mmCIF file of C-alpha atoms in Angstrom:
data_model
loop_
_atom_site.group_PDB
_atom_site.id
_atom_site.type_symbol
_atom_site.label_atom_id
_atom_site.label_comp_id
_atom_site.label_asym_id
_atom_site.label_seq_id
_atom_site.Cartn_x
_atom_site.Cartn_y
_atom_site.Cartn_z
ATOM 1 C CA UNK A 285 7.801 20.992 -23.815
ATOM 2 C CA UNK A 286 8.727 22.902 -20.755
ATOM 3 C CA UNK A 287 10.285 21.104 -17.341
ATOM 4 C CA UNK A 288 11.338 22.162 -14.116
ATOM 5 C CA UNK A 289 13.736 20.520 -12.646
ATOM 6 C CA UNK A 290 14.803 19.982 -9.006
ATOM 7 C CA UNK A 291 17.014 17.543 -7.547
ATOM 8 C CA UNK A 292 15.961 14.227 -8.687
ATOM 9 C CA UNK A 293 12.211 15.283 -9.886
ATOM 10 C CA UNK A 294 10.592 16.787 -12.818
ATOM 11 C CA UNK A 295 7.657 18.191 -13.346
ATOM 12 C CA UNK A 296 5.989 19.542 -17.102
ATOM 13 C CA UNK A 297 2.894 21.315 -17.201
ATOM 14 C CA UNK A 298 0.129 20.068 -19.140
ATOM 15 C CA UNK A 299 -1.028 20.795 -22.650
ATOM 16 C CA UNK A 300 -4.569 21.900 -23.562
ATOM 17 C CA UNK A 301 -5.197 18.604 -24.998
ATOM 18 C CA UNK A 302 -4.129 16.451 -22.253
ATOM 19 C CA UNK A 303 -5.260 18.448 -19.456
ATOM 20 C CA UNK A 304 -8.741 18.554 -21.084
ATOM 21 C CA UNK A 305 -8.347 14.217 -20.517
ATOM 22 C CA UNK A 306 -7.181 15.253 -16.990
ATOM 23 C CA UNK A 307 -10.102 17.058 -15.648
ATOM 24 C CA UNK A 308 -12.777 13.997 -17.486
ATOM 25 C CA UNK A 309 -10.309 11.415 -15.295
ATOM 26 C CA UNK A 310 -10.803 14.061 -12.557
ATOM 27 C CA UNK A 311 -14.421 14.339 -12.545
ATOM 28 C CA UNK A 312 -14.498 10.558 -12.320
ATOM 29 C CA UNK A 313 -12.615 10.082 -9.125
ATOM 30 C CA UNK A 314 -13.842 13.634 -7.570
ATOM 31 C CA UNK A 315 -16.179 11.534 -5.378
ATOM 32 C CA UNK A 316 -14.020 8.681 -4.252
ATOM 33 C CA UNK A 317 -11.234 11.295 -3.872
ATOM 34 C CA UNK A 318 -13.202 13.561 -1.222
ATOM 35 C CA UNK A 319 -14.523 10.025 0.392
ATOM 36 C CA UNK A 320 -11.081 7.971 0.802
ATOM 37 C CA UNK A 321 -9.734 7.809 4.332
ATOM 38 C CA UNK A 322 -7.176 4.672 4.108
ATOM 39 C CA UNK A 323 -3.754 5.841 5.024
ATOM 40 C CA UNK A 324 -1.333 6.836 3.477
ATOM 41 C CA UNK A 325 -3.397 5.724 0.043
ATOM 42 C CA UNK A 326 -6.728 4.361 -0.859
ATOM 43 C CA UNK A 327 -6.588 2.412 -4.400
ATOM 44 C CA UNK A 328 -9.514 4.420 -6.791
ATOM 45 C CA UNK A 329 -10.956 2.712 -9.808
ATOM 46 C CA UNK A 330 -8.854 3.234 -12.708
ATOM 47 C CA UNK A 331 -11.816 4.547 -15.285
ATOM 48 C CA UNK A 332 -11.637 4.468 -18.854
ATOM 49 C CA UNK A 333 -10.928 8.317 -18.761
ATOM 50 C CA UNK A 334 -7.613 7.231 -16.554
ATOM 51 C CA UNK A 335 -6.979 4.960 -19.134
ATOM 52 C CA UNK A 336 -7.191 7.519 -21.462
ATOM 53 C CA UNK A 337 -4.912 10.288 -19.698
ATOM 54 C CA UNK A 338 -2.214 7.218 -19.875
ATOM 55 C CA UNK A 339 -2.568 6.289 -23.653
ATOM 56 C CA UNK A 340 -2.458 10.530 -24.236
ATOM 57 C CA UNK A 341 1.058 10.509 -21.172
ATOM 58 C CA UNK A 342 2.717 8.101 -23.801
ATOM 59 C CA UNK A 343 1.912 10.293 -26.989
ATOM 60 C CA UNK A 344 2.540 13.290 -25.731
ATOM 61 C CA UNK A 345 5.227 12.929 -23.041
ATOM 62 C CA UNK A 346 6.761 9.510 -22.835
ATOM 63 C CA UNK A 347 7.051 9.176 -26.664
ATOM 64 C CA UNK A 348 8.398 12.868 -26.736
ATOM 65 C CA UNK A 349 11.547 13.208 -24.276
ATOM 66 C CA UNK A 350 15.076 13.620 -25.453
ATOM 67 C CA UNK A 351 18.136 12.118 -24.480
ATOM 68 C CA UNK A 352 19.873 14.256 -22.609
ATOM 69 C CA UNK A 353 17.040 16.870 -21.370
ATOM 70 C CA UNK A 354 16.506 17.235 -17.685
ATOM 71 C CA UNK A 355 13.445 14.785 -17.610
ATOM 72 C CA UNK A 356 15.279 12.284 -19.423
ATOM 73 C CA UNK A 357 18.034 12.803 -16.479
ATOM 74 C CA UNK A 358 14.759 11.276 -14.390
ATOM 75 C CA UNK A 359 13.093 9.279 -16.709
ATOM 76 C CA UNK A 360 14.294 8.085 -19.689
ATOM 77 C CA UNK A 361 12.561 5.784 -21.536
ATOM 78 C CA UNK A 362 15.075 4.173 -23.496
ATOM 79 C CA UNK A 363 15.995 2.682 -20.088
ATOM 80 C CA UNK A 364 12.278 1.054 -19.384
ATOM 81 C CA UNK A 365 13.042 -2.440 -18.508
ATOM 82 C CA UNK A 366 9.259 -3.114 -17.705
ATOM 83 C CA UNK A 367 6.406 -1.327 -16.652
ATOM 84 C CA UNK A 368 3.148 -2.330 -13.547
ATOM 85 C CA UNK A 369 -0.328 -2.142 -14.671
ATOM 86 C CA UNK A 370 -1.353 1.929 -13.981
ATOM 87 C CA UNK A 371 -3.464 2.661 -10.805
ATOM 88 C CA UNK A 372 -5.782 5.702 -9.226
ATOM 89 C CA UNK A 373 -4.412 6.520 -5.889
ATOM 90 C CA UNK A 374 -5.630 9.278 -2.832
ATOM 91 C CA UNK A 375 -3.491 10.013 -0.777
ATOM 92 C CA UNK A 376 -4.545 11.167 2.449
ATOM 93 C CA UNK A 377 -1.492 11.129 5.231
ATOM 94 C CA UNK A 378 1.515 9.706 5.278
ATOM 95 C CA UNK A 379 3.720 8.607 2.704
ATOM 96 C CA UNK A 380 4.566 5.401 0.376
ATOM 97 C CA UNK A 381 7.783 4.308 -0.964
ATOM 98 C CA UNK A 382 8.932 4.286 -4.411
ATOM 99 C CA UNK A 383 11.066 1.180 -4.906
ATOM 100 C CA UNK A 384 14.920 1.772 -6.277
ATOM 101 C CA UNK A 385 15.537 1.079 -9.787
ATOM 102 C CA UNK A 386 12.159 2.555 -10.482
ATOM 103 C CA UNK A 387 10.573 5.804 -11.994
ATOM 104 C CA UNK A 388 7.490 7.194 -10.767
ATOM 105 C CA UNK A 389 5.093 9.322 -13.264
ATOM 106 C CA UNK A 390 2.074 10.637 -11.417
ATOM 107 C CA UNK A 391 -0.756 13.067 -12.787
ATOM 108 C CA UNK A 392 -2.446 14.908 -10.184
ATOM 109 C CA UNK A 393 -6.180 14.514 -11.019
ATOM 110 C CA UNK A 394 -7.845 16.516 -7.908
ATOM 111 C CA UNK A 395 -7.085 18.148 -4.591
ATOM 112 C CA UNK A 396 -9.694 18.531 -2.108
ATOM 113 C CA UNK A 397 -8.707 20.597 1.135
ATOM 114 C CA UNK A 398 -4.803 21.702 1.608
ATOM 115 C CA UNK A 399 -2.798 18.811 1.618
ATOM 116 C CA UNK A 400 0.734 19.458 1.483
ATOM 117 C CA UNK A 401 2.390 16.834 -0.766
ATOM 118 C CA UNK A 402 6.605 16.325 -0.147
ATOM 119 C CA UNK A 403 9.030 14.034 -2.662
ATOM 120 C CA UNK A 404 11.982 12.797 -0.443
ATOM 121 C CA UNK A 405 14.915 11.339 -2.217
ATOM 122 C CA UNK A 406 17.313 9.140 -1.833
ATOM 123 C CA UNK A 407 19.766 11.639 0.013
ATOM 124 C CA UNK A 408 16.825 12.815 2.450
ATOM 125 C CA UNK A 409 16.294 16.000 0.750
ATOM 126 C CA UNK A 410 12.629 16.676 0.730
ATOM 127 C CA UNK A 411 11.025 19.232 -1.742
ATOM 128 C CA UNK A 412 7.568 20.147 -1.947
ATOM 129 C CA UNK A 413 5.514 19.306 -4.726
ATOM 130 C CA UNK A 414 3.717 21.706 -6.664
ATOM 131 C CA UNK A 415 0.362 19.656 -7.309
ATOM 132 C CA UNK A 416 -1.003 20.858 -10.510
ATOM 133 C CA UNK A 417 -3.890 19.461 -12.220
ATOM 134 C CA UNK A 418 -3.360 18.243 -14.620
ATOM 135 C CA UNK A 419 0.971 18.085 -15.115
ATOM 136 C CA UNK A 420 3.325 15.536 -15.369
ATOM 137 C CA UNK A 421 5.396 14.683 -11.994
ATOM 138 C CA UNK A 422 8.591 12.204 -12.576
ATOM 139 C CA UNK A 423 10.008 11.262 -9.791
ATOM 140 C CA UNK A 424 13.244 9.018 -9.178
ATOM 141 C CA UNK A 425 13.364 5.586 -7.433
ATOM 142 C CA UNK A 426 14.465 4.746 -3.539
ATOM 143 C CA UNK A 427 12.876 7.841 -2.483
ATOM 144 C CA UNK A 428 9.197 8.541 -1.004
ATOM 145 C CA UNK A 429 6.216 10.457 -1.246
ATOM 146 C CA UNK A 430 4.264 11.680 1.594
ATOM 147 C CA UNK A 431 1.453 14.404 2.469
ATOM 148 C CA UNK A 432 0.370 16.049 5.578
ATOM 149 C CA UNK A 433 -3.080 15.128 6.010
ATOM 150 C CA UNK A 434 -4.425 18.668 5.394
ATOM 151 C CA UNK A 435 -6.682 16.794 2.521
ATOM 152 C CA UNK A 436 -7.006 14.437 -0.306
ATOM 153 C CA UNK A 437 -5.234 14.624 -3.305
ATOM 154 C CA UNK A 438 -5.406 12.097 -5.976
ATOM 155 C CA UNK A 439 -3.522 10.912 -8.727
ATOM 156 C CA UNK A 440 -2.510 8.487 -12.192
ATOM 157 C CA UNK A 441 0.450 6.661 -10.979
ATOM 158 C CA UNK A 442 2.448 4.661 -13.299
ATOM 159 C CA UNK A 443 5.741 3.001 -12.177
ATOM 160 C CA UNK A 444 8.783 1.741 -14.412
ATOM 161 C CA UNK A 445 11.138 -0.453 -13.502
ATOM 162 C CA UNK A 446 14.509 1.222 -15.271
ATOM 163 C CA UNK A 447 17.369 -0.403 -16.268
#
Protein backbone atom coordinates (compact mmCIF):
# COMPACT_ATOMS: atom_id res chain seq x y z
CA UNK A 1 0.00 0.00 0.00
CA UNK A 2 1.38 3.28 -1.09
CA UNK A 3 1.40 6.66 1.35
CA UNK A 4 2.44 10.04 1.07
CA UNK A 5 3.50 11.57 3.74
CA UNK A 6 3.70 15.23 4.85
CA UNK A 7 4.20 16.67 8.12
CA UNK A 8 1.78 15.16 10.41
CA UNK A 9 -0.76 13.72 7.56
CA UNK A 10 -1.04 10.80 5.36
CA UNK A 11 -2.79 10.13 2.65
CA UNK A 12 -3.09 6.37 0.53
CA UNK A 13 -4.85 6.15 -2.57
CA UNK A 14 -7.61 3.87 -2.96
CA UNK A 15 -7.81 0.35 -4.27
CA UNK A 16 -10.18 -0.78 -7.05
CA UNK A 17 -12.19 -2.55 -4.57
CA UNK A 18 -12.69 0.09 -2.09
CA UNK A 19 -13.00 2.93 -4.30
CA UNK A 20 -15.73 1.01 -6.21
CA UNK A 21 -17.63 1.24 -2.25
CA UNK A 22 -16.54 4.93 -2.45
CA UNK A 23 -18.30 6.16 -5.45
CA UNK A 24 -21.91 3.83 -4.22
CA UNK A 25 -21.35 6.00 -0.68
CA UNK A 26 -20.78 8.90 -3.13
CA UNK A 27 -23.74 8.61 -5.20
CA UNK A 28 -25.73 8.50 -1.98
CA UNK A 29 -24.74 11.80 -0.52
CA UNK A 30 -24.20 13.54 -4.16
CA UNK A 31 -27.52 15.32 -3.47
CA UNK A 32 -27.24 16.39 0.12
CA UNK A 33 -23.59 17.24 -0.71
CA UNK A 34 -24.46 19.89 -3.59
CA UNK A 35 -27.56 21.07 -1.16
CA UNK A 36 -25.68 21.61 2.36
CA UNK A 37 -25.04 25.21 3.29
CA UNK A 38 -24.39 24.95 7.28
CA UNK A 39 -20.98 26.27 8.04
CA UNK A 40 -18.22 25.04 8.36
CA UNK A 41 -20.13 21.35 8.17
CA UNK A 42 -23.56 20.04 7.63
CA UNK A 43 -23.98 16.37 9.28
CA UNK A 44 -25.20 13.90 6.00
CA UNK A 45 -26.92 10.63 6.65
CA UNK A 46 -24.51 7.99 7.18
CA UNK A 47 -26.08 5.28 4.47
CA UNK A 48 -25.53 1.75 4.53
CA UNK A 49 -23.01 2.24 1.57
CA UNK A 50 -20.98 4.63 4.25
CA UNK A 51 -21.26 1.93 6.46
CA UNK A 52 -19.88 -0.18 4.08
CA UNK A 53 -16.75 2.02 2.90
CA UNK A 54 -15.95 1.82 6.90
CA UNK A 55 -16.27 -2.04 7.41
CA UNK A 56 -13.98 -2.24 3.80
CA UNK A 57 -11.35 1.11 5.69
CA UNK A 58 -10.81 -1.56 8.53
CA UNK A 59 -10.02 -4.60 6.14
CA UNK A 60 -8.13 -3.04 3.91
CA UNK A 61 -6.33 -0.16 5.66
CA UNK A 62 -6.76 -0.11 9.39
CA UNK A 63 -6.21 -3.92 9.72
CA UNK A 64 -3.20 -3.55 7.22
CA UNK A 65 -0.63 -0.79 8.59
CA UNK A 66 2.75 -1.61 9.99
CA UNK A 67 4.50 -0.50 12.86
CA UNK A 68 6.83 1.70 11.96
CA UNK A 69 5.56 2.90 8.31
CA UNK A 70 4.84 6.54 7.83
CA UNK A 71 0.98 6.13 8.39
CA UNK A 72 1.52 4.28 11.42
CA UNK A 73 3.79 7.49 12.46
CA UNK A 74 -0.04 9.14 12.17
CA UNK A 75 -2.18 6.51 12.98
CA UNK A 76 -1.39 3.56 14.53
CA UNK A 77 -3.80 1.37 15.58
CA UNK A 78 -2.22 -0.48 18.19
CA UNK A 79 -2.59 2.85 20.04
CA UNK A 80 -6.67 3.08 19.57
CA UNK A 81 -7.87 3.71 23.00
CA UNK A 82 -11.55 4.11 21.68
CA UNK A 83 -13.23 5.05 18.73
CA UNK A 84 -16.90 7.75 18.03
CA UNK A 85 -19.65 6.34 16.08
CA UNK A 86 -18.58 7.29 12.07
CA UNK A 87 -20.40 10.31 10.46
CA UNK A 88 -21.06 11.93 6.71
CA UNK A 89 -19.88 15.44 6.80
CA UNK A 90 -19.92 18.60 3.90
CA UNK A 91 -17.96 20.90 4.41
CA UNK A 92 -18.68 24.10 2.97
CA UNK A 93 -16.42 27.13 4.63
CA UNK A 94 -14.56 27.33 7.39
CA UNK A 95 -12.91 24.88 9.38
CA UNK A 96 -13.50 22.36 12.50
CA UNK A 97 -11.13 21.23 15.03
CA UNK A 98 -9.74 17.91 15.53
CA UNK A 99 -9.40 17.34 19.27
CA UNK A 100 -5.64 16.38 20.68
CA UNK A 101 -5.03 12.89 21.49
CA UNK A 102 -7.10 12.03 18.48
CA UNK A 103 -6.65 10.66 14.84
CA UNK A 104 -8.75 11.73 12.11
CA UNK A 105 -9.44 9.22 8.99
CA UNK A 106 -11.59 10.89 6.38
CA UNK A 107 -12.64 9.49 2.81
CA UNK A 108 -13.48 12.08 0.44
CA UNK A 109 -16.78 10.88 -1.13
CA UNK A 110 -17.58 13.99 -3.61
CA UNK A 111 -16.51 17.49 -4.53
CA UNK A 112 -18.86 19.76 -6.12
CA UNK A 113 -17.37 23.24 -7.30
CA UNK A 114 -13.53 24.16 -6.26
CA UNK A 115 -13.26 24.09 -2.75
CA UNK A 116 -9.89 24.33 -1.52
CA UNK A 117 -9.51 22.02 1.51
CA UNK A 118 -6.23 22.97 4.11
CA UNK A 119 -4.99 20.50 7.24
CA UNK A 120 -3.35 22.86 9.86
CA UNK A 121 -1.35 21.23 12.55
CA UNK A 122 -0.44 21.64 15.67
CA UNK A 123 2.69 23.91 14.82
CA UNK A 124 0.46 26.16 12.39
CA UNK A 125 1.81 24.70 9.32
CA UNK A 126 -0.99 24.41 6.88
CA UNK A 127 -0.79 22.04 3.80
CA UNK A 128 -3.27 21.60 1.25
CA UNK A 129 -5.12 18.59 0.85
CA UNK A 130 -5.22 16.71 -2.18
CA UNK A 131 -9.04 15.59 -2.14
CA UNK A 132 -9.23 12.40 -3.96
CA UNK A 133 -12.19 10.32 -4.27
CA UNK A 134 -12.06 7.88 -3.02
CA UNK A 135 -8.36 7.77 -0.70
CA UNK A 136 -7.59 7.51 2.68
CA UNK A 137 -6.65 10.97 4.56
CA UNK A 138 -5.08 10.46 8.30
CA UNK A 139 -4.67 13.27 9.91
CA UNK A 140 -3.10 13.98 13.50
CA UNK A 141 -4.92 15.42 16.57
CA UNK A 142 -4.87 19.31 17.97
CA UNK A 143 -4.81 20.48 14.53
CA UNK A 144 -7.80 21.68 12.10
CA UNK A 145 -9.36 21.34 8.93
CA UNK A 146 -10.77 24.09 6.97
CA UNK A 147 -11.92 24.94 3.23
CA UNK A 148 -12.40 28.07 1.35
CA UNK A 149 -15.87 28.11 0.41
CA UNK A 150 -15.18 27.68 -3.34
CA UNK A 151 -17.71 24.47 -2.96
CA UNK A 152 -18.82 21.43 -1.17
CA UNK A 153 -16.85 18.63 -0.52
CA UNK A 154 -17.93 15.75 1.49
CA UNK A 155 -16.58 13.08 3.38
CA UNK A 156 -16.50 9.53 5.89
CA UNK A 157 -15.03 10.84 8.99
CA UNK A 158 -14.03 8.54 11.66
CA UNK A 159 -12.18 9.81 14.79
CA UNK A 160 -9.93 7.75 17.36
CA UNK A 161 -9.12 8.68 20.47
CA UNK A 162 -5.18 7.37 20.68
CA UNK A 163 -3.42 6.50 23.50
Amino acid sequence: MSTNREDSFAISPPTAAFLRLVETAARDCRDNTISAQEKPVTKLDFTNSCADVQKEFIRTYQEKILPGSSTAAVFDPNKIESWWIPEAFAITEGSFRIPPLATAVMVPLVKDGNPTIEYCNSRGVTSSIDWTIGSVIYLAGDSSLKSDGGGNASFIFLLFRMK
